[in-house]
Short mmCIF file of C-alpha atoms in Angstrom, two decimals:
data_model
loop_
_atom_site.label_atom_id
_atom_site.label_comp_id
_atom_site.label_asym_id
_atom_site.label_seq_id
_atom_site.Cartn_x
_atom_site.Cartn_y
_atom_site.Cartn_z
CA UNK S 1 -133.97 88.38 -4.93
CA UNK S 2 -133.01 85.31 -6.99
CA UNK S 3 -134.65 81.95 -6.64
CA UNK S 4 -133.09 79.89 -3.93
CA UNK S 5 -132.50 76.19 -4.40
CA UNK S 6 -133.99 73.81 -1.85
CA UNK S 7 -130.49 72.92 -0.75
CA UNK S 8 -129.91 76.57 0.21
CA UNK S 9 -133.01 76.66 2.34
CA UNK S 10 -132.19 73.57 4.39
CA UNK S 11 -129.34 73.83 6.84
CA UNK S 12 -127.26 70.75 7.21
CA UNK S 13 -127.94 67.32 5.85
CA UNK S 14 -131.41 65.89 6.21
CA UNK S 15 -131.73 63.68 9.27
CA UNK S 16 -131.87 59.96 8.73
CA UNK S 17 -135.45 58.92 9.05
CA UNK S 18 -137.62 55.84 8.97
CA UNK S 19 -139.77 55.73 5.87
CA UNK S 20 -143.38 55.33 6.84
CA UNK S 21 -144.94 54.32 3.57
CA UNK S 22 -146.06 50.74 3.05
CA UNK S 23 -144.73 48.09 0.70
CA UNK S 24 -147.96 48.31 -1.25
CA UNK S 25 -147.66 52.06 -1.68
CA UNK S 26 -144.04 51.70 -2.76
CA UNK S 27 -145.03 49.12 -5.35
CA UNK S 28 -147.61 51.50 -6.74
CA UNK S 29 -145.07 54.30 -6.87
CA UNK S 30 -142.45 52.28 -8.72
CA UNK S 31 -145.17 50.94 -10.99
CA UNK S 32 -145.86 54.51 -12.06
CA UNK S 33 -142.12 54.97 -12.62
CA UNK S 34 -142.18 51.94 -14.89
CA UNK S 35 -145.17 53.32 -16.80
CA UNK S 36 -143.38 56.61 -17.42
CA UNK S 37 -140.16 54.84 -18.39
CA UNK S 38 -141.81 52.55 -20.90
CA UNK S 39 -143.84 55.37 -22.37
CA UNK S 40 -140.75 57.48 -22.87
CA UNK S 41 -138.30 54.88 -24.18
CA UNK S 42 -135.76 53.63 -25.00
CA UNK S 43 -135.66 51.10 -22.19
CA UNK S 44 -133.66 48.05 -21.19
CA UNK S 45 -134.80 44.54 -20.29
CA UNK S 46 -135.72 45.58 -16.75
CA UNK S 47 -138.15 48.22 -17.93
CA UNK S 48 -135.90 51.07 -16.84
CA UNK S 49 -135.00 53.83 -19.26
CA UNK S 50 -131.44 53.44 -20.50
CA UNK S 51 -130.83 57.11 -19.74
CA UNK S 52 -131.99 56.50 -16.20
CA UNK S 53 -129.79 53.44 -15.82
CA UNK S 54 -126.74 55.46 -16.80
CA UNK S 55 -127.11 57.74 -13.82
CA UNK S 56 -129.22 55.95 -11.26
CA UNK S 57 -129.95 57.79 -8.08
CA UNK S 58 -128.14 55.22 -5.97
CA UNK S 59 -125.05 53.04 -6.60
CA UNK S 60 -124.79 49.37 -7.32
CA UNK S 61 -127.73 47.28 -8.43
CA UNK S 62 -130.36 49.56 -6.90
CA UNK S 63 -132.62 51.41 -9.27
CA UNK S 64 -133.97 54.87 -9.62
CA UNK S 65 -134.52 57.52 -12.22
CA UNK S 66 -132.18 59.78 -14.09
CA UNK S 67 -132.27 62.68 -11.68
CA UNK S 68 -128.52 63.10 -11.23
CA UNK S 69 -126.51 62.31 -8.16
CA UNK S 70 -128.20 62.87 -4.84
CA UNK S 71 -126.10 64.76 -2.32
CA UNK S 72 -124.72 63.23 0.85
CA UNK S 73 -127.36 62.25 3.36
CA UNK S 74 -130.18 61.78 0.87
CA UNK S 75 -132.13 58.56 0.92
CA UNK S 76 -131.16 55.68 -1.32
CA UNK S 77 -133.30 55.16 -4.39
CA UNK S 78 -136.14 52.71 -4.43
CA UNK S 79 -135.61 49.49 -6.40
CA UNK S 80 -136.36 49.60 -10.10
CA UNK S 81 -139.85 48.44 -10.95
CA UNK S 82 -140.17 45.09 -12.70
CA UNK S 83 -141.66 45.63 -16.12
CA UNK S 84 -144.65 43.40 -15.26
CA UNK S 85 -146.08 45.80 -12.67
CA UNK S 86 -149.33 47.38 -13.79
CA UNK S 87 -149.53 51.16 -13.92
CA UNK S 88 -151.96 53.08 -11.71
CA UNK S 89 -154.97 54.40 -13.53
CA UNK S 90 -158.70 54.21 -13.88
CA UNK S 91 -158.87 50.60 -12.63
CA UNK S 92 -158.87 51.79 -9.01
CA UNK S 93 -161.34 54.25 -7.49
CA UNK S 94 -160.39 57.87 -7.13
CA UNK S 95 -160.97 60.09 -4.10
CA UNK S 96 -164.22 62.00 -3.75
CA UNK S 97 -164.19 65.78 -3.74
CA UNK S 98 -165.81 66.00 -0.31
CA UNK S 99 -163.41 63.58 1.37
CA UNK S 100 -160.36 65.18 -0.23
CA UNK S 101 -161.51 68.61 0.94
CA UNK S 102 -161.89 67.30 4.48
CA UNK S 103 -158.21 66.32 4.43
CA UNK S 104 -156.74 69.32 2.61
CA UNK S 105 -158.83 72.26 3.83
CA UNK S 106 -157.31 72.41 7.35
CA UNK S 107 -153.78 72.42 5.95
CA UNK S 108 -154.65 74.94 3.26
CA UNK S 109 -155.76 77.40 5.97
CA UNK S 110 -152.37 77.32 7.70
CA UNK S 111 -151.06 80.88 8.22
CA UNK S 112 -147.60 79.73 7.12
CA UNK S 113 -148.88 79.86 3.55
CA UNK S 114 -149.09 83.64 3.59
CA UNK S 115 -151.65 86.12 2.31
CA UNK S 116 -152.42 84.59 -1.11
CA UNK S 117 -152.72 80.93 -1.94
CA UNK S 118 -154.17 78.68 -4.62
CA UNK S 119 -154.55 74.94 -5.10
CA UNK S 120 -155.71 72.34 -7.58
CA UNK S 121 -155.79 68.53 -7.51
CA UNK S 122 -156.77 66.72 -10.69
CA UNK S 123 -157.48 63.07 -11.52
CA UNK S 124 -154.95 62.12 -14.20
CA UNK S 125 -157.19 59.44 -15.70
CA UNK S 126 -160.31 61.57 -16.14
CA UNK S 127 -159.00 65.13 -16.09
CA UNK S 128 -161.58 66.01 -13.41
CA UNK S 129 -160.59 68.61 -10.85
CA UNK S 130 -161.13 67.02 -7.45
CA UNK S 131 -160.00 69.96 -5.34
CA UNK S 132 -159.63 73.62 -6.13
CA UNK S 133 -159.04 76.86 -4.27
CA UNK S 134 -158.65 79.99 -6.41
CA UNK S 135 -157.42 77.64 -9.14
CA UNK S 136 -157.93 80.24 -11.86
CA UNK S 137 -156.01 83.00 -10.11
CA UNK S 138 -152.65 83.85 -11.65
CA UNK S 139 -149.91 84.04 -9.02
CA UNK S 140 -146.13 84.17 -9.25
CA UNK S 141 -145.06 80.61 -10.12
CA UNK S 142 -141.31 80.96 -9.47
CA UNK S 143 -139.51 77.89 -10.83
CA UNK S 144 -142.69 75.98 -11.66
CA UNK S 145 -142.54 78.26 -14.72
CA UNK S 146 -140.13 75.63 -16.00
CA UNK S 147 -143.08 73.26 -16.52
CA UNK S 148 -144.46 75.70 -19.08
CA UNK S 149 -141.04 76.13 -20.66
CA UNK S 150 -140.64 72.36 -20.95
CA UNK S 151 -144.01 71.78 -22.60
CA UNK S 152 -143.48 74.68 -25.00
CA UNK S 153 -140.00 73.53 -26.05
CA UNK S 154 -141.00 69.89 -26.45
CA UNK S 155 -143.97 70.79 -28.65
CA UNK S 156 -142.28 73.55 -30.66
CA UNK S 157 -138.83 72.03 -31.29
CA UNK S 158 -139.56 68.39 -30.45
CA UNK S 159 -138.11 65.97 -27.86
CA UNK S 160 -135.46 64.67 -30.27
CA UNK S 161 -134.13 68.10 -31.26
CA UNK S 162 -130.43 68.61 -30.55
CA UNK S 163 -128.64 71.94 -30.32
CA UNK S 164 -125.56 72.19 -32.54
CA UNK S 165 -122.33 74.10 -31.92
CA UNK S 166 -120.37 74.55 -35.17
CA UNK S 167 -117.20 75.81 -36.70
CA UNK S 168 -117.04 77.36 -40.17
CA UNK S 169 -114.38 78.90 -42.41
CA UNK S 170 -115.02 82.41 -43.64
CA UNK S 171 -113.16 85.06 -45.67
CA UNK S 172 -111.74 82.57 -48.16
CA UNK S 173 -110.62 80.21 -45.43
CA UNK S 174 -108.70 82.80 -43.41
CA UNK S 175 -111.12 83.09 -40.49
CA UNK S 176 -112.38 80.21 -38.39
CA UNK S 177 -115.69 81.05 -36.68
CA UNK S 178 -116.97 79.24 -33.60
CA UNK S 179 -120.74 79.48 -33.93
CA UNK S 180 -122.98 79.14 -30.90
CA UNK S 181 -126.30 77.37 -31.30
CA UNK S 182 -127.59 77.95 -27.77
CA UNK S 183 -126.33 74.86 -25.92
CA UNK S 184 -125.46 75.91 -22.33
CA UNK S 185 -124.38 72.36 -21.47
CA UNK S 186 -121.53 72.21 -24.01
CA UNK S 187 -118.61 71.09 -21.86
CA UNK S 188 -114.93 71.96 -21.91
CA UNK S 189 -114.14 69.66 -18.99
CA UNK S 190 -112.03 66.54 -19.28
CA UNK S 191 -114.71 64.56 -17.49
CA UNK S 192 -118.03 64.85 -19.28
CA UNK S 193 -120.67 65.59 -16.61
CA UNK S 194 -123.68 63.97 -18.29
CA UNK S 195 -123.10 63.02 -21.93
CA UNK S 196 -122.98 66.67 -22.95
CA UNK S 197 -121.54 67.77 -26.28
CA UNK S 198 -117.78 68.23 -25.87
CA UNK S 199 -115.71 71.23 -26.94
CA UNK S 200 -112.75 68.84 -27.13
CA UNK S 201 -114.55 66.74 -29.72
CA UNK S 202 -115.31 69.87 -31.75
CA UNK S 203 -111.62 70.81 -31.54
CA UNK S 204 -110.60 67.30 -32.66
CA UNK S 205 -112.87 67.43 -35.69
CA UNK S 206 -112.03 71.00 -36.55
CA UNK S 207 -108.26 70.48 -36.31
CA UNK S 208 -108.44 67.34 -38.43
CA UNK S 209 -110.45 69.11 -41.11
CA UNK S 210 -108.12 72.12 -41.16
CA UNK S 211 -105.06 69.90 -41.50
CA UNK S 212 -106.73 68.08 -44.39
CA UNK S 213 -106.99 71.48 -46.06
CA UNK S 214 -103.35 72.20 -45.35
CA UNK S 215 -104.10 74.90 -42.77
CA UNK S 216 -102.18 75.10 -39.50
CA UNK S 217 -102.90 78.73 -38.59
CA UNK S 218 -106.19 80.66 -38.55
CA UNK S 219 -107.82 83.75 -37.14
CA UNK S 220 -110.36 82.55 -34.60
CA UNK S 221 -113.57 84.45 -33.89
CA UNK S 222 -116.90 83.57 -32.32
CA UNK S 223 -120.51 84.14 -33.39
CA UNK S 224 -123.34 84.64 -30.88
CA UNK S 225 -125.72 86.30 -33.33
CA UNK S 226 -128.39 83.60 -32.97
CA UNK S 227 -129.70 85.43 -29.90
CA UNK S 228 -130.85 89.03 -29.86
CA UNK S 229 -131.69 91.54 -27.16
CA UNK S 230 -130.01 91.86 -23.76
CA UNK S 231 -128.03 88.90 -22.50
CA UNK S 232 -128.40 89.88 -18.87
CA UNK S 233 -131.53 88.69 -17.10
CA UNK S 234 -133.62 91.51 -15.52
CA UNK S 235 -132.51 90.04 -12.20
CA UNK S 236 -129.00 91.35 -12.93
CA UNK S 237 -125.69 89.63 -12.30
CA UNK S 238 -126.44 86.62 -10.12
CA UNK S 239 -124.90 83.23 -9.39
CA UNK S 240 -128.19 81.48 -10.17
CA UNK S 241 -127.92 82.27 -13.89
CA UNK S 242 -125.22 83.11 -16.42
CA UNK S 243 -125.72 85.77 -19.05
CA UNK S 244 -127.95 84.23 -21.70
CA UNK S 245 -125.62 83.67 -24.65
CA UNK S 246 -125.79 81.44 -27.70
CA UNK S 247 -122.25 80.30 -26.90
CA UNK S 248 -120.95 79.11 -23.54
CA UNK S 249 -119.39 76.07 -21.92
CA UNK S 250 -120.54 74.40 -18.72
CA UNK S 251 -123.16 77.11 -18.17
CA UNK S 252 -120.25 79.59 -17.84
CA UNK S 253 -119.48 78.14 -14.38
CA UNK S 254 -116.02 79.01 -13.15
CA UNK S 255 -115.94 76.22 -10.57
CA UNK S 256 -116.43 72.45 -10.91
CA UNK S 257 -120.15 72.45 -10.09
CA UNK S 258 -122.84 70.98 -12.34
CA UNK S 259 -125.89 72.51 -10.68
CA UNK S 260 -126.97 75.17 -8.22
CA UNK S 261 -125.59 78.67 -7.73
CA UNK S 262 -122.00 79.24 -8.86
CA UNK S 263 -119.71 82.08 -9.94
CA UNK S 264 -120.03 82.71 -13.68
CA UNK S 265 -117.76 84.02 -16.42
CA UNK S 266 -118.34 87.72 -17.10
CA UNK S 267 -118.39 87.04 -20.86
CA UNK S 268 -119.48 83.42 -21.45
CA UNK S 269 -118.83 83.46 -25.20
CA UNK S 270 -115.34 84.96 -24.97
CA UNK S 271 -114.48 82.47 -22.25
CA UNK S 272 -115.65 79.54 -24.40
CA UNK S 273 -113.73 80.81 -27.43
CA UNK S 274 -110.56 81.19 -25.37
CA UNK S 275 -110.85 77.59 -24.22
CA UNK S 276 -111.43 76.49 -27.82
CA UNK S 277 -108.29 78.34 -28.95
CA UNK S 278 -106.26 76.48 -26.31
CA UNK S 279 -107.68 73.17 -27.48
CA UNK S 280 -106.78 73.96 -31.10
CA UNK S 281 -103.23 74.85 -30.05
CA UNK S 282 -102.93 71.47 -28.34
CA UNK S 283 -103.92 69.89 -31.66
CA UNK S 284 -101.39 71.73 -33.78
CA UNK S 285 -103.55 74.63 -34.98
CA UNK S 286 -102.23 78.11 -34.15
CA UNK S 287 -104.59 81.08 -33.76
CA UNK S 288 -103.67 84.71 -34.42
CA UNK S 289 -104.25 86.86 -31.37
CA UNK S 290 -107.17 86.55 -28.96
CA UNK S 291 -110.54 85.41 -30.35
CA UNK S 292 -112.99 88.25 -30.99
CA UNK S 293 -116.70 88.53 -31.78
CA UNK S 294 -117.80 88.16 -35.38
CA UNK S 295 -120.64 86.85 -37.50
CA UNK S 296 -120.26 84.09 -40.03
CA UNK S 297 -121.31 85.12 -43.52
CA UNK S 298 -123.69 83.13 -45.66
CA UNK S 299 -120.70 82.02 -47.69
CA UNK S 300 -118.95 80.49 -44.68
CA UNK S 301 -118.09 76.83 -45.21
CA UNK S 302 -119.01 74.38 -42.46
CA UNK S 303 -116.06 72.59 -40.88
CA UNK S 304 -117.31 70.57 -37.91
CA UNK S 305 -120.07 70.37 -35.34
CA UNK S 306 -121.14 68.70 -32.10
CA UNK S 307 -124.68 68.31 -30.79
CA UNK S 308 -126.30 68.46 -27.37
CA UNK S 309 -128.27 65.62 -25.81
CA UNK S 310 -131.88 65.61 -27.08
CA UNK S 311 -134.27 68.19 -25.66
CA UNK S 312 -136.03 65.46 -23.69
CA UNK S 313 -132.81 64.86 -21.71
CA UNK S 314 -132.25 68.59 -21.23
CA UNK S 315 -135.82 68.93 -19.94
CA UNK S 316 -135.23 66.19 -17.38
CA UNK S 317 -132.07 67.82 -16.12
CA UNK S 318 -133.67 71.25 -16.04
CA UNK S 319 -136.59 70.08 -13.92
CA UNK S 320 -134.65 67.87 -11.52
CA UNK S 321 -132.04 70.47 -10.64
CA UNK S 322 -134.19 73.55 -11.35
CA UNK S 323 -131.52 74.55 -13.85
CA UNK S 324 -132.07 78.18 -14.85
CA UNK S 325 -129.49 78.20 -17.66
CA UNK S 326 -131.10 75.25 -19.44
CA UNK S 327 -134.52 76.84 -18.91
CA UNK S 328 -133.53 80.07 -20.64
CA UNK S 329 -131.88 78.10 -23.46
CA UNK S 330 -135.05 76.03 -23.99
CA UNK S 331 -137.13 79.20 -24.00
CA UNK S 332 -134.89 80.55 -26.80
CA UNK S 333 -135.17 77.26 -28.72
CA UNK S 334 -138.94 77.64 -28.45
CA UNK S 335 -138.72 81.17 -29.84
CA UNK S 336 -136.56 79.98 -32.73
CA UNK S 337 -138.99 77.17 -33.60
CA UNK S 338 -142.03 79.46 -33.22
CA UNK S 339 -140.48 82.20 -35.40
CA UNK S 340 -140.45 84.77 -32.62
CA UNK S 341 -137.59 87.14 -31.77
CA UNK S 342 -134.73 85.34 -30.05
CA UNK S 343 -134.77 87.40 -26.86
CA UNK S 344 -136.56 87.38 -23.49
CA UNK S 345 -139.71 88.97 -24.91
CA UNK S 346 -139.86 86.69 -27.93
CA UNK S 347 -139.27 83.61 -25.80
CA UNK S 348 -142.15 84.60 -23.50
CA UNK S 349 -144.47 85.10 -26.46
CA UNK S 350 -143.41 81.78 -27.96
CA UNK S 351 -144.09 79.88 -24.74
CA UNK S 352 -147.56 81.35 -24.46
CA UNK S 353 -148.24 80.71 -28.15
CA UNK S 354 -147.38 77.02 -27.80
CA UNK S 355 -149.51 76.59 -24.69
CA UNK S 356 -152.45 78.27 -26.41
CA UNK S 357 -152.20 75.71 -29.23
CA UNK S 358 -152.66 72.99 -26.61
CA UNK S 359 -155.85 74.59 -25.31
CA UNK S 360 -154.44 75.21 -21.84
CA UNK S 361 -156.06 77.74 -19.46
CA UNK S 362 -154.00 80.93 -19.88
CA UNK S 363 -156.11 83.54 -18.11
CA UNK S 364 -153.69 85.95 -16.45
CA UNK S 365 -150.65 83.94 -17.56
CA UNK S 366 -147.50 85.83 -18.47
CA UNK S 367 -143.95 84.68 -19.19
CA UNK S 368 -141.11 87.17 -18.89
CA UNK S 369 -138.48 84.45 -18.93
CA UNK S 370 -138.15 80.68 -19.13
CA UNK S 371 -136.70 80.04 -15.68
CA UNK S 372 -139.20 81.68 -13.33
CA UNK S 373 -136.62 84.00 -11.79
CA UNK S 374 -138.61 87.01 -12.98
CA UNK S 375 -141.29 87.94 -10.46
CA UNK S 376 -143.55 89.27 -13.23
CA UNK S 377 -144.15 85.70 -14.45
CA UNK S 378 -147.73 84.61 -13.75
CA UNK S 379 -149.53 81.26 -13.86
CA UNK S 380 -152.49 79.59 -12.17
CA UNK S 381 -152.74 76.20 -10.50
CA UNK S 382 -155.24 75.34 -13.24
CA UNK S 383 -152.49 75.96 -15.81
CA UNK S 384 -149.85 74.02 -13.89
CA UNK S 385 -152.08 70.95 -13.48
CA UNK S 386 -153.09 71.34 -17.13
CA UNK S 387 -149.44 71.12 -18.17
CA UNK S 388 -149.00 67.97 -16.09
CA UNK S 389 -152.18 66.49 -17.54
CA UNK S 390 -150.86 66.99 -21.08
CA UNK S 391 -147.64 65.21 -20.11
CA UNK S 392 -149.59 62.31 -18.57
CA UNK S 393 -151.76 61.92 -21.67
CA UNK S 394 -150.85 58.63 -23.42
CA UNK S 395 -151.50 60.39 -26.73
CA UNK S 396 -148.60 62.82 -26.08
CA UNK S 397 -145.45 60.72 -25.58
CA UNK S 398 -143.35 63.70 -26.71
CA UNK S 399 -144.08 65.31 -23.34
CA UNK S 400 -143.20 62.35 -21.13
CA UNK S 401 -139.86 63.80 -20.01
CA UNK S 402 -141.85 66.40 -18.10
CA UNK S 403 -142.85 63.58 -15.74
CA UNK S 404 -139.57 61.66 -15.69
CA UNK S 405 -137.68 64.84 -14.85
CA UNK S 406 -139.69 65.74 -11.77
CA UNK S 407 -137.70 65.50 -8.51
CA UNK S 408 -138.72 62.59 -6.26
CA UNK S 409 -139.63 63.43 -2.67
CA UNK S 410 -136.82 62.51 -0.29
CA UNK S 411 -134.60 61.16 -3.06
CA UNK S 412 -133.54 63.47 -5.86
CA UNK S 413 -132.95 66.99 -7.07
CA UNK S 414 -134.57 69.89 -5.26
CA UNK S 415 -136.67 67.47 -3.17
CA UNK S 416 -133.73 65.37 -1.99
CA UNK S 417 -133.68 66.93 1.48
CA UNK S 418 -137.34 67.68 1.89
CA UNK S 419 -139.96 65.33 3.33
CA UNK S 420 -137.64 64.71 6.29
CA UNK S 421 -140.35 65.17 8.93
CA UNK S 422 -142.37 62.21 10.14
CA UNK S 423 -145.56 64.05 9.19
CA UNK S 424 -144.44 64.06 5.54
CA UNK S 425 -143.16 60.49 5.35
CA UNK S 426 -146.21 59.18 3.49
CA UNK S 427 -145.17 61.27 0.49
CA UNK S 428 -141.57 60.07 0.38
CA UNK S 429 -140.89 58.35 -2.92
CA UNK S 430 -144.49 58.83 -4.08
CA UNK S 431 -144.56 62.59 -4.62
CA UNK S 432 -142.77 63.78 -7.75
CA UNK S 433 -142.86 67.55 -8.04
CA UNK S 434 -141.29 70.73 -9.34
CA UNK S 435 -140.42 73.23 -6.65
CA UNK S 436 -140.42 77.00 -6.84
CA UNK S 437 -139.00 79.52 -4.39
CA UNK S 438 -138.57 83.29 -4.43
CA UNK S 439 -138.69 85.63 -1.48
CA UNK S 440 -142.25 85.32 -0.16
CA UNK S 441 -143.21 82.89 -2.95
CA UNK S 442 -143.41 79.10 -2.61
CA UNK S 443 -144.85 76.65 -5.12
CA UNK S 444 -145.05 72.89 -5.59
CA UNK S 445 -146.58 71.14 -8.59
CA UNK S 446 -146.38 67.53 -9.68
CA UNK S 447 -147.81 64.03 -9.47
CA UNK S 448 -148.67 61.68 -6.63
CA UNK S 449 -150.09 58.19 -6.34
CA UNK S 450 -152.68 58.02 -3.58
CA UNK S 451 -153.21 55.17 -1.12
CA UNK S 452 -155.54 53.37 -3.53
CA UNK S 453 -153.12 53.62 -6.46
CA UNK S 454 -154.83 56.47 -8.28
CA UNK S 455 -152.52 58.88 -10.12
CA UNK S 456 -153.32 62.48 -9.20
CA UNK S 457 -151.88 65.79 -10.37
CA UNK S 458 -151.53 68.74 -8.02
CA UNK S 459 -150.35 72.33 -7.80
CA UNK S 460 -150.07 74.47 -4.67
CA UNK S 461 -149.01 78.14 -4.82
CA UNK S 462 -148.45 80.77 -2.14
CA UNK S 463 -147.48 84.43 -1.97
CA UNK S 464 -146.60 86.50 1.06
CA UNK S 465 -145.41 83.57 3.16
CA UNK S 466 -143.65 84.74 6.34
CA UNK S 467 -140.86 82.18 6.01
CA UNK S 468 -139.68 79.78 3.29
CA UNK S 469 -139.11 76.73 5.50
CA UNK S 470 -142.53 76.87 7.15
CA UNK S 471 -144.30 77.43 3.83
CA UNK S 472 -142.42 74.55 2.20
CA UNK S 473 -143.30 72.29 5.12
CA UNK S 474 -147.02 72.95 4.63
CA UNK S 475 -146.77 72.42 0.86
CA UNK S 476 -144.97 69.12 1.44
CA UNK S 477 -147.63 68.10 3.94
CA UNK S 478 -150.40 68.90 1.47
CA UNK S 479 -148.82 66.64 -1.15
CA UNK S 480 -148.13 63.91 1.43
CA UNK S 481 -151.74 64.06 2.57
CA UNK S 482 -152.87 63.40 -0.98
CA UNK S 483 -150.49 60.43 -1.14
CA UNK S 484 -151.84 59.03 2.10
CA UNK S 485 -155.46 59.57 1.16
CA UNK S 486 -158.00 57.10 -0.18
CA UNK S 487 -160.53 59.81 0.62
CA UNK S 488 -163.85 58.23 -0.27
#
């Protein structure tokens, strides 16, 4: 069964609730947001990332991070942190192992977590594991696999890498080839959803170049040869993921959605090429017949190109919305950069290769895809907290979008409608975490600032849970308990 988004697992809109965290705790939380923003850059005079300012989580002058629009009923974003706030770190005491265990052990024993479970809580400043239960055991990570995909892509291809979609003239200028580079966010819509590369812009540039050459009619074909192997995920046809193709527009969605499950085009590349042909016609360039598959020769002459947002922005969007299409694209970009085969198997090898270079604990780890939809994926809580620790390391600014992309409890992305219960309120706004859900599998991994202002990293994993809502509630409570804990 495919991964279900948090919004699918919660019926109705989250109830309006009174936030129970204190002003001091909120200040600490937004201070951490400021730290991450400044470390990532670029930023404006308020200390907020310019990318975040473009799409703040709430309207008007309120602040918030670039996690996309929250759906109706979600809490408003917390105010942006003034740049003068100090970041949480080693200047405040951390919790003791014994006191933290006293708080977490009773929750960890809850039967709602199912037959298998694992946990790890790590001090971000020192790297010390403060709490661990079966932390080295490899379980099914579900969508927390995307943390591994993000780190691998950012280290292999780089945070500034952009994915190009090109046109080229082949066969002595008689054939125009639309060449896919693996950007699933390329948009054909009139309204650009989030500064994606635009098929319209590519049509503008291509038509202008062809007219400069005196050409007003071409044979249009499309090239998806960058990827190899099967395009269909082992999961099969499913609304959570399009066929993995080097060429598509708007993640092959056939509705107006930007995230979540949606009907998909049966042939993403052919659909994109058909839209491109229509755009060329509108610009005075006729095409002969329907576009067909082809492969540009080495002699093909470049005509025009457009480029995706940088990988750092794609990583943020992937993590916030648990975007499976972006995840599989980033896994392929990792394979390309790591010189592995450009298919599911090669992407899995490339991810593991990159993580090994970073010295991360990989015992039992396996990556069959980049999204976590494949149940044969395996990871431990030690690995998940290790990935977060690398991203929090001041010496690795290239990984900072792993932190800025994490959904914020009660506010954004897949956590927008969680933390609605009074028992979880202490984690609202302070827990930032990647979710993961498959049938019988629930995971949560991210960062939290505790009551004393100490930044902690955590990962909780379960298998065999009797119900998704009850398991998620316990995971949320575990993270909230860490947020509410001085524990000394």
